[in-house]
PDB file of C-alpha atoms in Angstrom:
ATOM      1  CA  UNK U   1      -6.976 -12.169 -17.765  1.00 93.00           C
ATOM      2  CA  UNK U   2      -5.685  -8.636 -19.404  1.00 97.00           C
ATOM      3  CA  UNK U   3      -4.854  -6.035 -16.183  1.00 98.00           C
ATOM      4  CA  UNK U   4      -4.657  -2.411 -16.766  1.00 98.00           C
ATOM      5  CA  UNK U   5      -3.633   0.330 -14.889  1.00 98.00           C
ATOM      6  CA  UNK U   6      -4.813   3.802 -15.320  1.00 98.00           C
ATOM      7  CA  UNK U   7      -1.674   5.751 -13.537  1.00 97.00           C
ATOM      8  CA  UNK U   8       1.638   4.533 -13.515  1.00 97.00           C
ATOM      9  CA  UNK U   9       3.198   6.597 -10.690  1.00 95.00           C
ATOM     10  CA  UNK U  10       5.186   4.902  -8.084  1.00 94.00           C
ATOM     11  CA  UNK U  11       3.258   2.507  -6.617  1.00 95.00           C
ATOM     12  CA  UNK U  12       1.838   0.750  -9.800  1.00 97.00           C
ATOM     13  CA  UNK U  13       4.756   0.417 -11.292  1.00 97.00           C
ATOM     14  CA  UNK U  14       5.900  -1.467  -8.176  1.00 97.00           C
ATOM     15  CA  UNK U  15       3.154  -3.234  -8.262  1.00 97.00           C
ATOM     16  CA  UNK U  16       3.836  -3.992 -11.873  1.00 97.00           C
ATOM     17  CA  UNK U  17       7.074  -4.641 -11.177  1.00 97.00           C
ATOM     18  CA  UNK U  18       6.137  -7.728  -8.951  1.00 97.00           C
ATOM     19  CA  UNK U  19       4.051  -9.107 -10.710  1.00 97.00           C
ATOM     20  CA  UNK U  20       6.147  -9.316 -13.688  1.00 95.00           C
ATOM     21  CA  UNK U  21       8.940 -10.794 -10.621  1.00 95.00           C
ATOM     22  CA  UNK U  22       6.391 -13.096  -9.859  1.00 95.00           C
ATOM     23  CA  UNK U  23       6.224 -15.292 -13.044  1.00 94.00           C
ATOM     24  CA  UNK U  24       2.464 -16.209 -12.982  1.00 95.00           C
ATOM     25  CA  UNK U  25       1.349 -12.802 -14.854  1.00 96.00           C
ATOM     26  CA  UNK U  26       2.958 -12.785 -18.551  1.00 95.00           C
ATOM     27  CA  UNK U  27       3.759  -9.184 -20.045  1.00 92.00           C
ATOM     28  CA  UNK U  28       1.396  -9.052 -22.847  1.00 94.00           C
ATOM     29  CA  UNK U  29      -1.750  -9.239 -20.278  1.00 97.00           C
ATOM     30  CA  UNK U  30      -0.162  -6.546 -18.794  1.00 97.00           C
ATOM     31  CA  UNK U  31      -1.171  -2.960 -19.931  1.00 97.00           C
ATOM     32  CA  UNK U  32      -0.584   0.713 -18.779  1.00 97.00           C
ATOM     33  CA  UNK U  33      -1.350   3.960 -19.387  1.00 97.00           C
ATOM     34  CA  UNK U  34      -0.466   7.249 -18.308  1.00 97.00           C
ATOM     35  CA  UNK U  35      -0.289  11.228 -19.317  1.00 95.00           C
ATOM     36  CA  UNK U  36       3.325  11.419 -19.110  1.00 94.00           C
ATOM     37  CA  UNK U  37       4.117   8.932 -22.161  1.00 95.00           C
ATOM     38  CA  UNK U  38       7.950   8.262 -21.245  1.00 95.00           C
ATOM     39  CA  UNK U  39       6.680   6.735 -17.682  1.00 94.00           C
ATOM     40  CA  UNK U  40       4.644   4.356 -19.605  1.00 96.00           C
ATOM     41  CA  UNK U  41       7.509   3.818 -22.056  1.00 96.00           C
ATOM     42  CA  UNK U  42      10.241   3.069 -19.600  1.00 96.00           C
ATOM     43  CA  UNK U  43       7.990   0.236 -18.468  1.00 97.00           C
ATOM     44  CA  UNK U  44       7.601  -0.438 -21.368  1.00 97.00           C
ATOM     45  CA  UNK U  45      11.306  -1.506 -21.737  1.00 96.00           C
ATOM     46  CA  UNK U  46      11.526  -2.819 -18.597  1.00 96.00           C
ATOM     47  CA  UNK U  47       9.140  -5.195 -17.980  1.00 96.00           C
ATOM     48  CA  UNK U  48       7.115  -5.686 -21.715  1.00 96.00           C
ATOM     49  CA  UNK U  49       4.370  -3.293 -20.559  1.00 97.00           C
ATOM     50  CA  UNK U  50       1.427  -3.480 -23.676  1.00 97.00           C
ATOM     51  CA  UNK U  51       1.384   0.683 -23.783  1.00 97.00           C
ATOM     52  CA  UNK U  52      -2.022   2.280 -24.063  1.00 97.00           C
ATOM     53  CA  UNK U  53      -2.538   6.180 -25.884  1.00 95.00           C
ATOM     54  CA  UNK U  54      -5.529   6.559 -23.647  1.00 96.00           C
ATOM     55  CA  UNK U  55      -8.184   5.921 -20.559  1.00 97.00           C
ATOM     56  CA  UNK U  56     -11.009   4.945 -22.746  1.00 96.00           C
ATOM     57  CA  UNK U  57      -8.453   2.583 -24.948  1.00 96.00           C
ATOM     58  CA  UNK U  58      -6.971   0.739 -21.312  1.00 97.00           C
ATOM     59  CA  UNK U  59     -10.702   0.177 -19.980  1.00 96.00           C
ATOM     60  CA  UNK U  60     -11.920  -1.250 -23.324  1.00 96.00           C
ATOM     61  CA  UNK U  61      -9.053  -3.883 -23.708  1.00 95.00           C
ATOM     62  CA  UNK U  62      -8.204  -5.378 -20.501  1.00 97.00           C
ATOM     63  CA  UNK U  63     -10.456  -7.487 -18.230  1.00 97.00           C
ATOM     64  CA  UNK U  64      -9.502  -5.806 -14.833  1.00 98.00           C
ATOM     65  CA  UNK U  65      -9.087  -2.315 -14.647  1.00 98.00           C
ATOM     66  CA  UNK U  66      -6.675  -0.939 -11.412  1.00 98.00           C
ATOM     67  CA  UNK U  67      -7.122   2.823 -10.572  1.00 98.00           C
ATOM     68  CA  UNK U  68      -3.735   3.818  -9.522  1.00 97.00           C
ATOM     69  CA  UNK U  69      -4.750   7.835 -10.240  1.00 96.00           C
ATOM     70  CA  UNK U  70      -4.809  10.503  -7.258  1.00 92.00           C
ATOM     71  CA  UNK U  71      -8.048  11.411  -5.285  1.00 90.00           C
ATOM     72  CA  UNK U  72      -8.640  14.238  -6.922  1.00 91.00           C
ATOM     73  CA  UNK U  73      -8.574  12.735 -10.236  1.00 94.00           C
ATOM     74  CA  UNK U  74     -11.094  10.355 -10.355  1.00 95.00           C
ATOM     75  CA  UNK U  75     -14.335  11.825 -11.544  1.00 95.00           C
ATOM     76  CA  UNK U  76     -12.411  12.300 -14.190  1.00 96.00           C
ATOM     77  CA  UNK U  77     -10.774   9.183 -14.919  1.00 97.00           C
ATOM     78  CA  UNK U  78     -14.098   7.241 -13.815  1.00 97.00           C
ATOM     79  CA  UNK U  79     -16.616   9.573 -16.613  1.00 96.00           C
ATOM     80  CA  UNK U  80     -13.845   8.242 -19.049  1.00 96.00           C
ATOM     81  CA  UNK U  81     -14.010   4.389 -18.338  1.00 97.00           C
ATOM     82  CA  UNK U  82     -17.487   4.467 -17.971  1.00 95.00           C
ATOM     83  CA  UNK U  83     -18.497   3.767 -21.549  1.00 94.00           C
ATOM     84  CA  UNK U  84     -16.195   0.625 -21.553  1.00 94.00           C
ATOM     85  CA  UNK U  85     -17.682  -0.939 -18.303  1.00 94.00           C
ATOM     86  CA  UNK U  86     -19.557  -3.912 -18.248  1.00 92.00           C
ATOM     87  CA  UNK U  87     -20.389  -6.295 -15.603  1.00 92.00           C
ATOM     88  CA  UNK U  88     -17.807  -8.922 -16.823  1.00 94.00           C
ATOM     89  CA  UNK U  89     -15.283  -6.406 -16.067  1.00 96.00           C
ATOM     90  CA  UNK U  90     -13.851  -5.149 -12.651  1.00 98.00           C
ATOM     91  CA  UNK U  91     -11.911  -2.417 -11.262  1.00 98.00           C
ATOM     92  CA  UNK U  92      -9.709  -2.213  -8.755  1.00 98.00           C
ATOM     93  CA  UNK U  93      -8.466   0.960  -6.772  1.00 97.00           C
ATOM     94  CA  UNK U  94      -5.744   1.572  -4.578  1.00 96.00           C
ATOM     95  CA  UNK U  95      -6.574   5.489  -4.695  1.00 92.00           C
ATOM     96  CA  UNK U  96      -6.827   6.875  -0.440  1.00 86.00           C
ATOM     97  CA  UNK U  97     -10.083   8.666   0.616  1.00 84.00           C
ATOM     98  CA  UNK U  98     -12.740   6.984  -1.525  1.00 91.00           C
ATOM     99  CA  UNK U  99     -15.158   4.514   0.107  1.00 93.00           C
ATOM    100  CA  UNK U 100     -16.802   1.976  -2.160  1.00 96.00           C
ATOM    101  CA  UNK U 101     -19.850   3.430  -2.547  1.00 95.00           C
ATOM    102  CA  UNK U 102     -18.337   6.070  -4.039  1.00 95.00           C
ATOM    103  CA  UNK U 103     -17.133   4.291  -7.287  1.00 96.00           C
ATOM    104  CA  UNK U 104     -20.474   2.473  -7.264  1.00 96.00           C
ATOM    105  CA  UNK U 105     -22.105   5.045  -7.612  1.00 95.00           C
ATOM    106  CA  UNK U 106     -20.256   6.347 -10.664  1.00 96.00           C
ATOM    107  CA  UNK U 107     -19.999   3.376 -12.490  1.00 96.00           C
ATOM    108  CA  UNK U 108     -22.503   1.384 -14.492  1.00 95.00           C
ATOM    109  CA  UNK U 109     -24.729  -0.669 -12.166  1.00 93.00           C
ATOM    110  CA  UNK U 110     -23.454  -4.277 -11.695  1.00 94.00           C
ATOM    111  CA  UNK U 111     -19.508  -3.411 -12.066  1.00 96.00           C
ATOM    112  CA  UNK U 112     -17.521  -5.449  -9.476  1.00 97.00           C
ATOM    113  CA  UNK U 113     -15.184  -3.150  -7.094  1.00 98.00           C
ATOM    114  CA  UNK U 114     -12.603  -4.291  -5.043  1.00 98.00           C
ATOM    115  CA  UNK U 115     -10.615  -1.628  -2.508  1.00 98.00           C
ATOM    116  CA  UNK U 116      -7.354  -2.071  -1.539  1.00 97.00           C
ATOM    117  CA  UNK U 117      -4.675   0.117   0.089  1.00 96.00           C
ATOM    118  CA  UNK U 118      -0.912  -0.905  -0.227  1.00 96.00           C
ATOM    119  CA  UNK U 119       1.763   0.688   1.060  1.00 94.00           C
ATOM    120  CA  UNK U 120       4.932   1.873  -0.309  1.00 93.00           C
ATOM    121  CA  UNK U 121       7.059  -0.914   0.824  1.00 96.00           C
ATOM    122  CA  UNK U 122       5.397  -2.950  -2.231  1.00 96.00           C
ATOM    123  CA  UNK U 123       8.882  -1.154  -3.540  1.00 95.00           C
ATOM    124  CA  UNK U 124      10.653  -4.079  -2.198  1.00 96.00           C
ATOM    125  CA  UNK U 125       7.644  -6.564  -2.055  1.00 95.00           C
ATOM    126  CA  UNK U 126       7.453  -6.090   1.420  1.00 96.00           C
ATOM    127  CA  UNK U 127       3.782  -4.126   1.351  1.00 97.00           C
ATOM    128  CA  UNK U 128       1.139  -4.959   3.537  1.00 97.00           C
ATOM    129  CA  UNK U 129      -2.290  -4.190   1.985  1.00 97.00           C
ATOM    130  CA  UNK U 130      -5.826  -4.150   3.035  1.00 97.00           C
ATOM    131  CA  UNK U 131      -8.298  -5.697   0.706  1.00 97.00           C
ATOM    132  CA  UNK U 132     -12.360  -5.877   1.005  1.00 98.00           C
ATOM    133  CA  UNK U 133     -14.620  -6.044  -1.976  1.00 97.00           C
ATOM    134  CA  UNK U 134     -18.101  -3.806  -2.907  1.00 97.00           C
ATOM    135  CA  UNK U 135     -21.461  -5.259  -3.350  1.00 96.00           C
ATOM    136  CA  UNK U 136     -20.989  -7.132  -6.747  1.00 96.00           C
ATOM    137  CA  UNK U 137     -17.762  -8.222  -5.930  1.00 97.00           C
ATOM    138  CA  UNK U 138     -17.453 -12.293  -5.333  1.00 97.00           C
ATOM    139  CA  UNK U 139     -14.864 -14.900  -3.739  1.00 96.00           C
ATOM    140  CA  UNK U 140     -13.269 -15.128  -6.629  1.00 97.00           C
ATOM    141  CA  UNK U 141     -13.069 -11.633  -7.236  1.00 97.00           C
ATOM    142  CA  UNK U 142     -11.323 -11.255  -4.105  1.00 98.00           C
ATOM    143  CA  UNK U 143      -9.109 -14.298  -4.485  1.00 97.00           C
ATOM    144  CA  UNK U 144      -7.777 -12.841  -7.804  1.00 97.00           C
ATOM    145  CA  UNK U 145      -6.863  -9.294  -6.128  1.00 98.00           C
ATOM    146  CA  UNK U 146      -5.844 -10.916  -3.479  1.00 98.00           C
ATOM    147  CA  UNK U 147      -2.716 -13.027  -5.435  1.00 97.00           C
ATOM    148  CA  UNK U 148      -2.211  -9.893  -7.385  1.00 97.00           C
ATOM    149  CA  UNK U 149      -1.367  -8.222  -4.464  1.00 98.00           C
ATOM    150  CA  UNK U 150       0.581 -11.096  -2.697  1.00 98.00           C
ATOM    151  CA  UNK U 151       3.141 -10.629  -5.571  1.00 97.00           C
ATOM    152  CA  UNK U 152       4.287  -7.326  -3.629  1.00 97.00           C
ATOM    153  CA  UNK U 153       3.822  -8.324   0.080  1.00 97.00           C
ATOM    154  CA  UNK U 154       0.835  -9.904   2.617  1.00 97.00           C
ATOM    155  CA  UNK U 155      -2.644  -9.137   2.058  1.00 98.00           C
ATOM    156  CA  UNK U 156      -5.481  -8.845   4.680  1.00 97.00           C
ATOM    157  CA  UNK U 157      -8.734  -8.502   4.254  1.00 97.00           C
ATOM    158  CA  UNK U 158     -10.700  -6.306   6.354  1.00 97.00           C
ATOM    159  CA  UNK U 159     -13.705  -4.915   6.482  1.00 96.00           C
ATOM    160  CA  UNK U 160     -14.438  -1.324   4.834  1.00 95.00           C
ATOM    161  CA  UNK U 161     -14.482   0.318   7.986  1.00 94.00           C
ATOM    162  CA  UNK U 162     -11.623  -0.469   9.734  1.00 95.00           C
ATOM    163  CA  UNK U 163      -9.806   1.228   6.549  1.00 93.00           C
ATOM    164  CA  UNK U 164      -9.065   4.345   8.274  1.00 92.00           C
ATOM    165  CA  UNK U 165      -7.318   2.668  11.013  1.00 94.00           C
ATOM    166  CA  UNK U 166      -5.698   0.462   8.242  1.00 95.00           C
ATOM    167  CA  UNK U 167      -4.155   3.510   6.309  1.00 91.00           C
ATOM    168  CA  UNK U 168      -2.724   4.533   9.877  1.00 94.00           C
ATOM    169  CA  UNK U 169      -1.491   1.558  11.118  1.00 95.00           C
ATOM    170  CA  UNK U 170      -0.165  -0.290   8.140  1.00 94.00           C
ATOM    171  CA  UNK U 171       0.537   2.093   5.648  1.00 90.00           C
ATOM    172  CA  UNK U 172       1.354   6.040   7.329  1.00 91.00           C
ATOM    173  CA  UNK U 173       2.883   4.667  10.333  1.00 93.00           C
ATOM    174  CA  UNK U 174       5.974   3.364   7.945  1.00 94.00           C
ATOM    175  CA  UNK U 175       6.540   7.142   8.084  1.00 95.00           C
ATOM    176  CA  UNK U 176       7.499   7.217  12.019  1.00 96.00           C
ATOM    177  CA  UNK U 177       9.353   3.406  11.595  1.00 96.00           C
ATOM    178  CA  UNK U 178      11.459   5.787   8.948  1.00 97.00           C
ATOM    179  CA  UNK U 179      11.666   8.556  11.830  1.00 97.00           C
ATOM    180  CA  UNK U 180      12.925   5.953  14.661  1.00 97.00           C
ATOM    181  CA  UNK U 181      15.512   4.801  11.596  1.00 97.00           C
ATOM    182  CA  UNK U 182      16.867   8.364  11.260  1.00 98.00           C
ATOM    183  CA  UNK U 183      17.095   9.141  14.830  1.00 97.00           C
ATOM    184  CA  UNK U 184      18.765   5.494  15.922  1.00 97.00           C
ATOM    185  CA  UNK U 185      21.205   6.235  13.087  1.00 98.00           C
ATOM    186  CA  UNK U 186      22.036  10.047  13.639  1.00 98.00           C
ATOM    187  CA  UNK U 187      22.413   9.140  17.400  1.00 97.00           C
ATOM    188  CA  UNK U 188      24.824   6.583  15.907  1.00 97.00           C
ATOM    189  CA  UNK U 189      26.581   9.389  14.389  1.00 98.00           C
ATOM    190  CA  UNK U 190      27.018  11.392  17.370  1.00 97.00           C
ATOM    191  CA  UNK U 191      28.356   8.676  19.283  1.00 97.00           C
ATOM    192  CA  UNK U 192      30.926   7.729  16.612  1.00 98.00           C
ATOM    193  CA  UNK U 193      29.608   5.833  14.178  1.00 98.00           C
ATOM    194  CA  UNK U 194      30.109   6.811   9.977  1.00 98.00           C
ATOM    195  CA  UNK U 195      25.892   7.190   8.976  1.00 98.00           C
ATOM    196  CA  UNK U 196      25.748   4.608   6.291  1.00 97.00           C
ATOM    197  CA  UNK U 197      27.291   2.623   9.259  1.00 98.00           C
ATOM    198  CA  UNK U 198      24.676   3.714  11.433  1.00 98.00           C
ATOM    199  CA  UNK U 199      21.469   3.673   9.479  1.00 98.00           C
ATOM    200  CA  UNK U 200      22.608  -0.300   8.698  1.00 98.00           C
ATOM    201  CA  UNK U 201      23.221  -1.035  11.861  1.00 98.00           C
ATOM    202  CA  UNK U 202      19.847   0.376  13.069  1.00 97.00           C
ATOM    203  CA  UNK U 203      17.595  -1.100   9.928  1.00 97.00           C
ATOM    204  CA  UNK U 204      19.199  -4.741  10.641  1.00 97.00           C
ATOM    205  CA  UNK U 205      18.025  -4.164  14.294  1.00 97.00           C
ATOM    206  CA  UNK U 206      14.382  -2.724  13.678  1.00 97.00           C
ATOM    207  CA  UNK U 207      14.380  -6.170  10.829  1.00 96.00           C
ATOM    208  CA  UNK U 208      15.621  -8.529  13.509  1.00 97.00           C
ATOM    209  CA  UNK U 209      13.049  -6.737  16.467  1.00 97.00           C
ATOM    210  CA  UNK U 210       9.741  -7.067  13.631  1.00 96.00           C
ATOM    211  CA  UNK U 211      11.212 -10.557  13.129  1.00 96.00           C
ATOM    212  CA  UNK U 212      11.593 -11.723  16.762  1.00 97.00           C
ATOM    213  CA  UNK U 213       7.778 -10.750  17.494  1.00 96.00           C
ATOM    214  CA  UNK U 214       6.306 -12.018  14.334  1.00 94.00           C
ATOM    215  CA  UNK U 215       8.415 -15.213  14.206  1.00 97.00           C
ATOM    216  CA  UNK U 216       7.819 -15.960  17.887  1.00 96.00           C
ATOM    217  CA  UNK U 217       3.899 -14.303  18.028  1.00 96.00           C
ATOM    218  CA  UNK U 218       5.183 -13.006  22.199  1.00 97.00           C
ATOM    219  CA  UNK U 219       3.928  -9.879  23.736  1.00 97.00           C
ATOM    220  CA  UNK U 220       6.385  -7.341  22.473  1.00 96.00           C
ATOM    221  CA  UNK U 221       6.780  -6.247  26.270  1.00 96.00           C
ATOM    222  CA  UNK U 222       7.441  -9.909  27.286  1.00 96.00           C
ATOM    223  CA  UNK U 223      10.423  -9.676  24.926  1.00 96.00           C
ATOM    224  CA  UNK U 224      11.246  -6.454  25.846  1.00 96.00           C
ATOM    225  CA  UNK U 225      11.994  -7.511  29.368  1.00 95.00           C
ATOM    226  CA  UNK U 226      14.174 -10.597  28.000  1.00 95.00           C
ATOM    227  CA  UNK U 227      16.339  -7.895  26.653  1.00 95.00           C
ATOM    228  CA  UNK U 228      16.260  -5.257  29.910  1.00 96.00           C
ATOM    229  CA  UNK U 229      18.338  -6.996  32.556  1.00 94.00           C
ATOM    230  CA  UNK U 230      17.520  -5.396  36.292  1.00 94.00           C
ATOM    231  CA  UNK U 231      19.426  -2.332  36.769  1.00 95.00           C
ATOM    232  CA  UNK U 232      20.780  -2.431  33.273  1.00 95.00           C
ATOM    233  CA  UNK U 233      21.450  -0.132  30.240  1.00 96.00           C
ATOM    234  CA  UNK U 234      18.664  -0.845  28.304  1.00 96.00           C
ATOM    235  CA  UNK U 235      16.195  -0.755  31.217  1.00 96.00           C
ATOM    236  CA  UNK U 236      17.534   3.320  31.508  1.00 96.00           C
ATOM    237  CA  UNK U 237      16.997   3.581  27.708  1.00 97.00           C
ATOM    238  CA  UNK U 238      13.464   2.266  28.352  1.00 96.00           C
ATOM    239  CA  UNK U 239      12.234   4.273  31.261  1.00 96.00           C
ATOM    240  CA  UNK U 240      13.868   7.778  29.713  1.00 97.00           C
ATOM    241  CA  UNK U 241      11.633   7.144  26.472  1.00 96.00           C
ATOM    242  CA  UNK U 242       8.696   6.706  28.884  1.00 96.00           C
ATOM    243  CA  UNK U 243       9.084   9.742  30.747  1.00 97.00           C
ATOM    244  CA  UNK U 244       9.043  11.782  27.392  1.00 97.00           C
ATOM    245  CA  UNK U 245       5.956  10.282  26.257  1.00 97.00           C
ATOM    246  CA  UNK U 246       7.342   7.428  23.452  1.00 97.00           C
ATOM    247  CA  UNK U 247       4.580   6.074  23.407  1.00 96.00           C
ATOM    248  CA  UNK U 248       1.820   8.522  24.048  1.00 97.00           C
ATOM    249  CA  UNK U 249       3.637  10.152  20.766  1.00 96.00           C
ATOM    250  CA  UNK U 250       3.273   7.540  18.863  1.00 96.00           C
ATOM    251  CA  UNK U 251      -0.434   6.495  19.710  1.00 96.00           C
ATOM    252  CA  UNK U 252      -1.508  10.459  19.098  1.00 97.00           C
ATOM    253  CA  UNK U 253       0.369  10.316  16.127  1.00 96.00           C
ATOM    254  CA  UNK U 254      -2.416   7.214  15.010  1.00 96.00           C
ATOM    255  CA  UNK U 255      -5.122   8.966  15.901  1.00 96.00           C
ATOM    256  CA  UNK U 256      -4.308  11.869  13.964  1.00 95.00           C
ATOM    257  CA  UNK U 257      -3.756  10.052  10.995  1.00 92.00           C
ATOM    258  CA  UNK U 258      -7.316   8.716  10.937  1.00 92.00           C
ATOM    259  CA  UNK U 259      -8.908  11.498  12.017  1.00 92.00           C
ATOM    260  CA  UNK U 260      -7.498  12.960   8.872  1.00 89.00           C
ATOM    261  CA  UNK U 261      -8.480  10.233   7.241  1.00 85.00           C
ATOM    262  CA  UNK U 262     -11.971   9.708   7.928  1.00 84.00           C
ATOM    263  CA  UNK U 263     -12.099  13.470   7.265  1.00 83.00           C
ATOM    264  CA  UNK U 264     -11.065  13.541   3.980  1.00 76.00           C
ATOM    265  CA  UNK U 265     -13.458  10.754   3.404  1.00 75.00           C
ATOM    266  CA  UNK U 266     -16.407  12.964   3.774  1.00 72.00           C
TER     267      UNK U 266
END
């Protein structure tokens, strides 16, 4: 199988990135294209990226096609891949806002679509990323995104439209873990602490926390109170971030996000 992506901004060349790491996906079935040329060139010399001078040239040599182009560029980018699409072909998007539908009903009838929505964390091949497939797509359609996408993180698949909650949950939300980071590690400061001190000391705890609950699948409040002794430190921690609305915060915050979401969907 030849893969080609149409955009090469940050998150396919991650993406590229592991699955050159990987091993299983050699460089020549690996193809790129995009408008600024030295972005495809650098991968180029970094990981043996085949370049491609165009949209029309990346569709018409490779066997799966990923969309890795912004929103508002694909009517664009989808008119120009049209003429290369056949139904032994399929193309995969990681592009926010667009539903299924809408790519089936751009491109030729019969052409397998998969969805999927990453998240930036594929950086470090720590991503988690939603997966479902469109009407044409099969098993083993889904199976191949699926260990595409395993080369940058864990992969669920989910159905189409729990998407919006998806994009909140496991891919915005990394925004407020990012927040908590810089306000554990600037409190850090002000208590004494250098910041590169501080920020490492409060990413190793947030990784140990995420850890704890996955590794031992408890209630995160179960483990919570293993850690707040009665009439304790942490306990007072606890109960102040309560009483300013933590966690009210933080579930408006969600909601938000896929409000927007379903919004711009429309």
């Amino acid at each position: 199988m030849v893969y080609g992506f149409i955009g090469l901004g940050n998150m396919a060349s991650a993406i590229l990135r592991g699955m050159a790491k990987s091993g299983s996906y050699a460089a020549d079935t690996l193809c790129g294209y995009n408008p600024t040329v030295s972005k495809t060139l650098a991968l180029q010399k970094e990981l043996g990226l085949v370049p491609c001078e165009s949209v029309e040239e990346t569709a018409r040599r490779v066997d799966i096609i990923v969309l890795a182009v912004k929103p508002q560029k694909m009517d664009e980018v989808l008119a120009q891949i049209c003429p290369a699409m056949n139904r032994e072909k399929l193309v995969v998007t990681v592009a926010a806002g667009k539903p299924l539908s809408y790519y089936e009903q751009r491109l030729p009838q019969g052409v397998s679509v998969v969805r999927v929505m990453p998240n930036i964390n594929a950086k470090v091949c720590a991503s988690v990323s939603a997966l479902c497939g469109g009407t044409c797509a099969t098993e083993a359609h889904l199976s191949l995104v699926r260990r595409l996408f395993e080369t940058v993180g864990t992969v669920f698949e989910i159905d189409e439209a729990h998407f919006s909650a998806f994009s909140a949950l496991g891919g915005a939300s990394g925004a407020f873990v990012l927040l908590y980071l810089d306000a554990l590690a600037s409190s850090g400061v002000k208590a004494g602490f250098p910041r590169q001190l501080a920020m490492q000391i409060a990413c190793q705890t947030v990784l140990g926390s995420a850890k704890l609950a996955m590794d031992t699948g408890a209630h995160p409040i179960a483990l919570m109170d293993e850690i707040c002794s009665p009439g304790g430190t942490t306990i007072e921690g606890v109960h102040t971030l309560k009483r300013l609305g933590f966690e009210t915060a933080v579930e408006q915050g969600i909601d938000a996000i896929i409000a927007k979401d379903q919004k711009l969907s429309k």
